[in-house]
Short mmCIF file of C-alpha atoms in Angstrom, two decimals:
data_model
loop_
_atom_site.label_atom_id
_atom_site.label_comp_id
_atom_site.label_asym_id
_atom_site.label_seq_id
_atom_site.Cartn_x
_atom_site.Cartn_y
_atom_site.Cartn_z
CA PRO A 1 0.00 0.00 0.00
CA MET A 2 2.84 2.44 0.82
CA LYS A 3 4.50 1.86 -2.56
CA ARG A 4 1.15 2.22 -4.33
CA VAL A 5 0.58 5.67 -2.79
CA THR A 6 4.15 6.74 -3.64
CA ILE A 7 3.61 5.77 -7.27
CA LEU A 8 0.31 7.66 -7.36
CA PHE A 9 1.98 10.84 -6.10
CA THR A 10 4.78 10.51 -8.65
CA LEU A 11 2.12 10.32 -11.35
CA PHE A 12 0.36 13.28 -9.73
CA MET A 13 3.28 15.60 -10.42
CA ALA A 14 3.59 14.65 -14.07
CA ILE A 15 -0.15 14.88 -14.67
CA LEU A 16 -0.45 18.18 -12.83
CA ALA A 17 2.13 19.73 -15.15
CA ILE A 18 0.15 18.59 -18.18
CA SER A 19 -3.15 19.67 -16.62
CA SER A 20 -1.83 23.19 -15.96
CA VAL A 21 -0.87 23.65 -19.61
CA LEU A 22 -4.22 22.34 -20.83
CA ALA A 23 -6.14 24.42 -18.29
CA GLN A 24 -4.66 27.65 -19.67
CA ASN A 25 -6.58 27.05 -22.88
CA GLU A 26 -9.88 26.41 -21.09
CA PRO A 27 -12.40 29.23 -20.62
CA VAL A 28 -13.04 30.57 -17.13
CA ARG A 29 -16.59 30.16 -15.85
CA ILE A 30 -18.57 32.86 -14.08
CA GLY A 31 -19.34 32.31 -10.41
CA ALA A 32 -21.19 33.91 -7.52
CA GLY A 33 -19.61 37.18 -6.38
CA ASP A 34 -17.93 37.94 -9.73
CA THR A 35 -18.23 41.43 -11.25
CA LEU A 36 -19.08 41.47 -14.95
CA GLY A 37 -18.60 44.23 -17.49
CA ILE A 38 -21.45 44.04 -20.04
CA THR A 39 -21.57 46.37 -23.02
CA LEU A 40 -24.42 46.80 -25.53
CA VAL A 41 -23.19 49.06 -28.33
CA GLY A 42 -25.38 52.15 -28.56
CA ASP A 43 -27.17 51.68 -25.22
CA LYS A 44 -25.67 53.21 -22.09
CA ASP A 45 -28.59 52.16 -19.90
CA ILE A 46 -27.87 48.44 -20.35
CA SER A 47 -24.09 48.77 -20.55
CA GLY A 48 -22.37 48.69 -17.15
CA GLN A 49 -21.06 46.56 -14.31
CA TYR A 50 -23.10 43.74 -12.82
CA LYS A 51 -22.30 41.76 -9.66
CA VAL A 52 -23.39 38.12 -9.63
CA ASP A 53 -25.46 37.39 -6.51
CA ASP A 54 -25.10 34.37 -4.21
CA SER A 55 -27.63 32.44 -6.30
CA GLY A 56 -25.64 32.99 -9.50
CA TYR A 57 -27.99 35.65 -11.05
CA ILE A 58 -27.67 39.23 -12.31
CA LYS A 59 -30.53 41.66 -12.89
CA MET A 60 -30.55 43.70 -16.14
CA PRO A 61 -32.90 46.31 -17.61
CA LEU A 62 -35.43 44.84 -20.09
CA LEU A 63 -34.26 41.28 -19.39
CA GLY A 64 -34.79 41.02 -15.62
CA SER A 65 -33.06 38.24 -13.61
CA ILE A 66 -30.67 36.08 -15.63
CA LYS A 67 -28.73 33.08 -14.34
CA VAL A 68 -25.10 33.48 -15.34
CA ALA A 69 -23.18 31.22 -12.92
CA GLY A 70 -21.38 28.45 -14.81
CA GLU A 71 -21.36 30.41 -18.09
CA THR A 72 -18.19 31.49 -19.89
CA GLU A 73 -17.71 34.99 -21.23
CA GLU A 74 -18.35 33.75 -24.76
CA GLY A 75 -21.35 31.70 -23.73
CA LEU A 76 -23.01 34.55 -21.86
CA THR A 77 -22.33 36.93 -24.77
CA LYS A 78 -24.28 34.63 -27.11
CA LYS A 79 -27.04 34.14 -24.56
CA LEU A 80 -27.59 37.91 -24.03
CA THR A 81 -27.38 38.59 -27.76
CA GLU A 82 -30.25 36.18 -28.43
CA MET A 83 -32.34 37.61 -25.58
CA LEU A 84 -31.85 41.22 -26.77
CA ARG A 85 -32.95 40.42 -30.34
CA LYS A 86 -36.51 40.93 -29.09
CA TYR A 87 -35.71 44.59 -28.56
CA TYR A 88 -32.89 45.37 -31.03
CA VAL A 89 -32.42 44.57 -34.70
CA ASP A 90 -28.77 43.53 -34.50
CA PRO A 91 -27.47 43.86 -30.92
CA VAL A 92 -23.70 43.84 -30.42
CA VAL A 93 -22.85 42.57 -26.92
CA THR A 94 -19.55 41.99 -25.11
CA VAL A 95 -19.08 40.33 -21.70
CA VAL A 96 -15.90 40.56 -19.63
CA ILE A 97 -15.19 39.25 -16.12
CA LEU A 98 -13.83 42.38 -14.43
CA GLU A 99 -13.23 40.89 -11.00
CA ARG A 100 -13.38 37.35 -9.72
CA PHE A 101 -14.68 36.76 -6.23
CA PRO A 102 -12.42 34.49 -4.11
CA ARG A 103 -13.87 30.99 -4.29
CA TYR A 104 -13.30 27.84 -2.35
CA VAL A 105 -14.24 24.19 -2.19
CA THR A 106 -14.45 22.06 0.94
CA VAL A 107 -12.41 18.85 1.15
CA THR A 108 -13.03 16.32 3.92
CA GLY A 109 -12.13 12.71 4.70
CA ALA A 110 -8.77 10.95 4.38
CA VAL A 111 -6.67 14.05 3.67
CA ARG A 112 -4.01 15.82 5.73
CA LYS A 113 -5.11 19.37 4.88
CA GLY A 114 -8.88 19.23 4.91
CA GLY A 115 -11.18 22.23 4.99
CA LYS A 116 -11.49 25.08 2.50
CA VAL A 117 -9.25 24.86 -0.55
CA PRO A 118 -8.99 27.96 -2.79
CA LEU A 119 -9.64 27.68 -6.53
CA ARG A 120 -7.35 29.31 -9.07
CA GLU A 121 -8.34 32.82 -10.06
CA ASN A 122 -7.64 33.01 -13.76
CA MET A 123 -8.15 29.49 -15.03
CA PRO A 124 -10.32 26.47 -14.22
CA THR A 125 -9.34 24.16 -11.37
CA ARG A 126 -9.53 20.39 -11.83
CA LEU A 127 -10.20 17.68 -9.24
CA ILE A 128 -6.65 16.35 -9.27
CA GLU A 129 -5.28 19.77 -8.31
CA VAL A 130 -7.65 20.07 -5.35
CA ILE A 131 -6.84 16.56 -4.12
CA GLN A 132 -3.11 17.19 -4.44
CA THR A 133 -3.43 20.44 -2.46
CA ALA A 134 -5.37 18.65 0.29
CA GLU A 135 -2.65 15.91 0.46
CA PRO A 136 -4.44 12.54 0.59
CA GLU A 137 -3.43 10.09 3.30
CA GLN A 138 -2.08 6.61 2.60
CA SER A 139 -5.52 5.14 3.32
CA ALA A 140 -7.28 7.48 0.86
CA ASP A 141 -9.55 5.69 -1.61
CA LEU A 142 -9.08 7.77 -4.75
CA ALA A 143 -11.33 5.42 -6.71
CA ARG A 144 -14.47 6.45 -4.80
CA ILE A 145 -14.32 10.22 -4.31
CA LYS A 146 -17.72 11.77 -3.50
CA LEU A 147 -18.49 15.21 -4.97
CA THR A 148 -21.55 17.26 -3.96
CA ARG A 149 -22.25 20.26 -6.18
CA LYS A 150 -24.43 23.31 -5.45
CA GLN A 151 -24.04 25.29 -8.68
CA PRO A 152 -24.88 25.77 -11.47
CA ALA A 153 -27.27 22.92 -10.53
CA PRO A 154 -27.30 20.63 -7.46
CA ALA A 155 -25.71 17.26 -8.19
CA GLU A 156 -23.93 14.35 -6.52
CA MET A 157 -21.38 12.09 -8.19
CA THR A 158 -18.77 9.42 -7.43
CA LEU A 159 -15.46 9.88 -9.23
CA ASP A 160 -12.68 7.34 -9.88
CA LEU A 161 -9.60 9.53 -9.92
CA GLU A 162 -7.32 6.49 -10.05
CA ARG A 163 -8.55 5.83 -13.60
CA PHE A 164 -7.39 9.28 -14.59
CA ILE A 165 -4.01 8.82 -12.88
CA LYS A 166 -3.36 5.35 -14.30
CA PHE A 167 -5.07 5.49 -17.69
CA GLY A 168 -5.65 9.19 -18.42
CA ASP A 169 -9.46 8.81 -18.31
CA PRO A 170 -10.64 12.47 -18.29
CA THR A 171 -14.19 11.72 -17.09
CA ALA A 172 -13.07 11.64 -13.44
CA ASN A 173 -10.89 14.76 -13.51
CA VAL A 174 -13.83 17.16 -13.60
CA GLU A 175 -13.69 20.92 -13.32
CA ILE A 176 -14.34 21.99 -9.74
CA MET A 177 -16.98 24.65 -9.12
CA PRO A 178 -17.16 27.09 -6.18
CA ASP A 179 -18.80 25.64 -3.05
CA ASP A 180 -18.29 22.04 -4.18
CA VAL A 181 -17.90 19.61 -1.28
CA ILE A 182 -15.39 16.79 -1.88
CA LEU A 183 -15.24 13.72 0.36
CA VAL A 184 -12.19 11.46 0.06
CA PRO A 185 -13.16 8.21 1.82
CA ALA A 186 -10.67 5.91 3.52
CA LYS A 187 -10.22 2.45 2.12
CA GLN A 188 -11.96 -0.29 4.05
CA MET A 189 -9.66 -2.48 6.13
CA MET A 190 -9.71 -6.26 6.50
CA SER A 191 -8.04 -8.94 8.61
CA VAL A 192 -5.99 -11.79 7.12
CA PHE A 193 -4.35 -14.62 9.08
CA VAL A 194 -0.88 -15.85 8.04
CA THR A 195 0.41 -18.99 9.77
CA GLY A 196 3.39 -21.25 9.31
CA ALA A 197 6.88 -20.55 7.99
CA VAL A 198 6.86 -16.74 7.72
CA ALA A 199 8.94 -14.22 9.66
CA ARG A 200 5.97 -12.58 11.44
CA PRO A 201 2.99 -14.95 11.56
CA GLY A 202 -0.33 -13.72 12.96
CA VAL A 203 -3.19 -11.41 12.11
CA LEU A 204 -2.50 -8.75 9.45
CA THR A 205 -4.59 -5.62 8.92
CA LEU A 206 -4.66 -4.80 5.22
CA GLN A 207 -6.59 -2.50 2.95
CA GLU A 208 -9.57 -4.08 1.24
CA GLY A 209 -8.49 -5.52 -2.11
CA SER A 210 -4.92 -6.27 -1.00
CA THR A 211 -3.12 -9.21 -2.58
CA PHE A 212 -1.35 -12.36 -1.41
CA ARG A 213 1.94 -10.72 -2.35
CA GLU A 214 1.27 -7.73 -0.08
CA ALA A 215 0.28 -10.02 2.80
CA ILE A 216 3.45 -12.14 2.53
CA LEU A 217 5.64 -9.04 2.37
CA GLN A 218 3.91 -7.53 5.43
CA ALA A 219 4.43 -10.86 7.25
CA GLY A 220 8.17 -10.48 6.65
CA GLY A 221 8.48 -12.99 3.82
CA LEU A 222 9.00 -16.76 3.90
CA LEU A 223 11.45 -18.50 6.23
CA PRO A 224 14.27 -20.60 4.69
CA ASN A 225 12.46 -23.84 5.59
CA ALA A 226 9.16 -22.80 3.97
CA ASP A 227 7.68 -25.12 1.36
CA ASN A 228 6.38 -22.66 -1.24
CA THR A 229 4.93 -25.48 -3.34
CA ARG A 230 2.23 -26.29 -0.78
CA ILE A 231 0.98 -22.84 0.28
CA THR A 232 -2.81 -22.67 0.55
CA ILE A 233 -5.56 -20.13 1.29
CA ARG A 234 -8.75 -20.99 3.11
CA HIS A 235 -11.64 -18.52 2.83
CA GLU A 236 -13.64 -17.70 5.93
CA GLY A 237 -16.51 -20.11 6.50
CA GLN A 238 -15.09 -22.73 4.11
CA THR A 239 -13.16 -25.94 4.72
CA GLU A 240 -11.56 -26.28 1.30
CA GLU A 241 -7.93 -25.26 0.91
CA ASN A 242 -7.11 -23.34 -2.28
CA PRO A 243 -3.53 -23.90 -3.53
CA VAL A 244 -1.42 -20.87 -4.45
CA ASN A 245 1.14 -20.73 -7.25
CA TYR A 246 3.75 -18.86 -5.23
CA ASN A 247 5.92 -17.68 -8.12
CA ASP A 248 2.94 -16.30 -10.03
CA ALA A 249 1.34 -14.67 -6.99
CA MET A 250 4.60 -12.92 -6.02
CA SER A 251 5.28 -11.60 -9.54
CA GLN A 252 4.68 -8.02 -10.65
CA ASP A 253 2.11 -9.13 -13.23
CA PRO A 254 -1.30 -7.72 -12.15
CA ALA A 255 -3.09 -10.55 -13.99
CA LYS A 256 -1.42 -13.14 -11.73
CA GLN A 257 -2.08 -11.39 -8.42
CA VAL A 258 -4.26 -13.26 -5.89
CA VAL A 259 -6.73 -10.83 -4.31
CA LEU A 260 -7.55 -11.64 -0.68
CA LYS A 261 -10.84 -11.42 1.20
CA ASN A 262 -11.56 -10.52 4.79
CA GLY A 263 -10.93 -13.50 7.07
CA ASP A 264 -8.69 -15.42 4.65
CA ARG A 265 -6.18 -17.82 6.23
CA ILE A 266 -2.82 -18.33 4.51
CA LEU A 267 -0.92 -21.49 5.51
CA VAL A 268 2.79 -21.73 4.69
CA PRO A 269 4.02 -25.25 5.59
CA THR A 270 7.66 -26.19 6.19
CA VAL A 271 9.60 -28.71 4.15
CA GLN A 272 10.76 -30.58 7.28
CA GLU A 273 7.39 -31.41 8.73
CA ALA A 274 6.12 -34.94 8.09
CA VAL A 275 2.48 -34.44 7.25
CA THR A 276 0.35 -37.54 7.70
CA VAL A 277 -3.18 -38.78 8.32
CA SER A 278 -4.07 -41.97 10.18
CA VAL A 279 -6.47 -44.64 8.93
CA PHE A 280 -7.97 -47.11 11.42
CA GLY A 281 -10.51 -49.92 11.34
CA GLY A 282 -11.78 -51.64 8.24
CA VAL A 283 -8.77 -51.26 5.94
CA ASN A 284 -6.11 -53.81 4.96
CA ARG A 285 -3.10 -51.76 6.19
CA PRO A 286 -4.21 -49.51 9.07
CA GLY A 287 -1.81 -46.84 10.32
CA PRO A 288 -0.29 -43.49 9.24
CA VAL A 289 -0.47 -42.47 5.59
CA PRO A 290 1.65 -39.61 4.11
CA LEU A 291 -0.51 -36.62 3.18
CA VAL A 292 0.70 -35.67 -0.30
CA GLY A 293 -0.67 -32.45 -1.74
CA ARG A 294 -4.43 -32.11 -1.64
CA MET A 295 -5.34 -35.70 -0.83
CA ARG A 296 -8.94 -36.93 -0.80
CA LEU A 297 -10.44 -39.57 1.49
CA SER A 298 -10.52 -42.22 -1.26
CA GLU A 299 -6.78 -41.76 -1.90
CA ALA A 300 -5.93 -42.23 1.79
CA ILE A 301 -8.02 -45.42 1.95
CA GLY A 302 -6.27 -46.64 -1.18
CA GLN A 303 -2.86 -45.94 0.44
CA ALA A 304 -4.05 -47.96 3.45
CA GLY A 305 -4.62 -51.01 1.23
CA GLY A 306 -8.29 -50.45 0.50
CA PHE A 307 -11.32 -51.60 2.45
CA SER A 308 -11.13 -54.94 4.29
CA PRO A 309 -13.94 -57.51 3.96
CA PHE A 310 -15.21 -56.35 7.37
CA ALA A 311 -15.51 -52.62 6.43
CA ARG A 312 -18.79 -50.77 6.91
CA LYS A 313 -18.21 -48.26 4.11
CA TRP A 314 -21.33 -46.31 4.98
CA ASP A 315 -20.02 -45.62 8.50
CA ILE A 316 -16.78 -43.63 8.27
CA LYS A 317 -15.71 -40.85 10.65
CA ILE A 318 -13.03 -38.22 10.10
CA LEU A 319 -11.72 -36.82 13.40
CA ARG A 320 -10.27 -33.36 12.70
CA ALA A 321 -8.40 -31.07 15.10
CA VAL A 322 -10.08 -27.78 15.99
CA PRO A 323 -7.33 -25.09 15.87
CA GLY A 324 -6.40 -23.67 19.27
CA SER A 325 -8.78 -25.85 21.29
CA GLY A 326 -7.06 -29.22 21.66
CA LYS A 327 -10.33 -30.86 20.64
CA ARG A 328 -11.44 -32.71 17.53
CA GLN A 329 -14.59 -32.39 15.49
CA THR A 330 -16.24 -35.42 13.89
CA LEU A 331 -17.18 -35.50 10.20
CA LYS A 332 -19.39 -38.43 9.16
CA VAL A 333 -18.98 -39.86 5.65
CA ASN A 334 -20.98 -42.45 3.71
CA PHE A 335 -18.49 -43.79 1.18
CA GLY A 336 -21.23 -45.59 -0.71
CA GLU A 337 -22.74 -42.21 -1.60
CA ILE A 338 -19.32 -41.05 -2.82
CA GLU A 339 -19.07 -44.10 -5.10
CA GLU A 340 -22.57 -43.37 -6.46
CA GLY A 341 -21.70 -39.71 -7.10
CA LYS A 342 -24.22 -38.48 -4.50
CA ALA A 343 -21.61 -36.93 -2.20
CA ASP A 344 -18.24 -35.21 -2.57
CA ASP A 345 -15.00 -37.06 -1.85
CA PRO A 346 -13.66 -34.78 0.92
CA TYR A 347 -10.15 -33.35 1.08
CA LEU A 348 -8.09 -34.31 4.13
CA GLU A 349 -6.10 -32.06 6.44
CA PRO A 350 -2.85 -32.75 8.30
CA ASN A 351 -3.25 -35.14 11.26
CA ASP A 352 -6.80 -36.16 10.37
CA GLN A 353 -7.83 -39.50 11.90
CA ILE A 354 -10.02 -41.68 9.67
CA VAL A 355 -12.02 -44.42 11.40
CA VAL A 356 -13.68 -47.03 9.15
CA ALA A 357 -16.28 -48.98 11.13
CA GLU A 358 -16.17 -52.81 10.93
CA ARG A 359 -18.70 -55.63 11.16
CA PRO A 360 -18.06 -58.18 13.96
CA ARG A 361 -15.66 -60.82 12.66
CA GLU A 362 -17.63 -63.67 14.33
CA GLN A 363 -20.71 -62.64 12.40
CA PHE A 364 -18.68 -62.54 9.23
CA ASN A 365 -17.20 -66.01 9.84
CA LEU A 366 -20.65 -67.58 10.51
CA SER A 367 -22.22 -66.05 7.42
CA THR A 368 -19.23 -67.07 5.34
CA ALA A 369 -19.45 -70.67 6.58
CA LEU A 370 -23.17 -70.86 5.87
CA SER A 371 -22.60 -69.52 2.37
CA MET A 372 -19.91 -72.13 1.72
CA LEU A 373 -22.16 -74.99 2.99
CA SER A 374 -24.98 -73.79 0.77
CA ALA A 375 -22.64 -73.71 -2.23
CA ILE A 376 -21.41 -77.28 -1.51
CA ALA A 377 -24.97 -78.58 -1.15
CA SER A 378 -25.94 -77.00 -4.48
CA LEU A 379 -22.93 -78.57 -6.19
CA ALA A 380 -23.73 -82.04 -4.76
CA TRP A 381 -27.32 -81.79 -5.98
CA LEU A 382 -26.14 -80.95 -9.49
CA LEU A 383 -23.74 -83.95 -9.50
CA ARG A 384 -26.50 -86.40 -8.44
CA ARG A 385 -28.74 -85.24 -11.33
CA ARG A 386 -26.07 -86.35 -13.75
#
């Protein structure tokens, strides 16, 4: 975030220089408090000085009250010429701003110098100039600036000044009018948990929209024993671990950045740790099984030699540690539904204990013996018929 703000201010200076040159060619608009010199050739009663009132109007003979705030000298000249055609055959009108009233805008929010900011006297002032004068803070959200306008007509708008800074989009860098109120909001903050082989594990407070790369850097980077091939992110409220391509996520390519959400948990395992799960009960080779990558339940049972003849596949329990409590939660699984495609084959976590229920072996032996006797009797009956 610090580097991002530094880059934005570097761009500010270059863009401000360009904006100043362009602004010199833009016409100045009339505002409340200005003094205008209006001349109608051949008519001394209409010709004279007019002060624009607080509502943006002047009052003239024949024409009455006329709204002039927001008009340029050229625009008001054309407007008065058309209005005076009712009384003159070919009126010749000139309008000059004799004196400009000091004008200000109000800037609030995530800025160091909030309050009233003066507008330039002899040329239009753009949003980027006002924001730069107010000095935005590091937390300033320049993509959601709120502008409330009183003249020439009341209006409210949200402006993305970052698009102007990054891409030169002129729609956000609007001309600022007197009495505008500009709110620069602070970016929303979020919490991200980083655990494992990093220099400073724990809870990080980041700006909303921050990336995996920014989180790892704020956590002090990876330790020498970190296994960057098995880093995962778990979103809040979910059990599934999402693998991270570390080299891509830490690159400068914006397209490869991994944007984080509030409550995300980043796990950075070490290369030394022996990660296993244990399989008990109705399998042919019960005991610890290496947890390789994102292993599913079916893979662990396969590594344990598959189901034994005594296995109750519909009665499987996964005992999983609850972080920080010393307790385990129980997840019940019906493997028959997994085989039929009615349930997902769950991913396992380090140190999971898988218990496959078994049928009593005595019951199995009796049923097996009865089946064998029945088969022998059937065979003997077939032989006698011959």
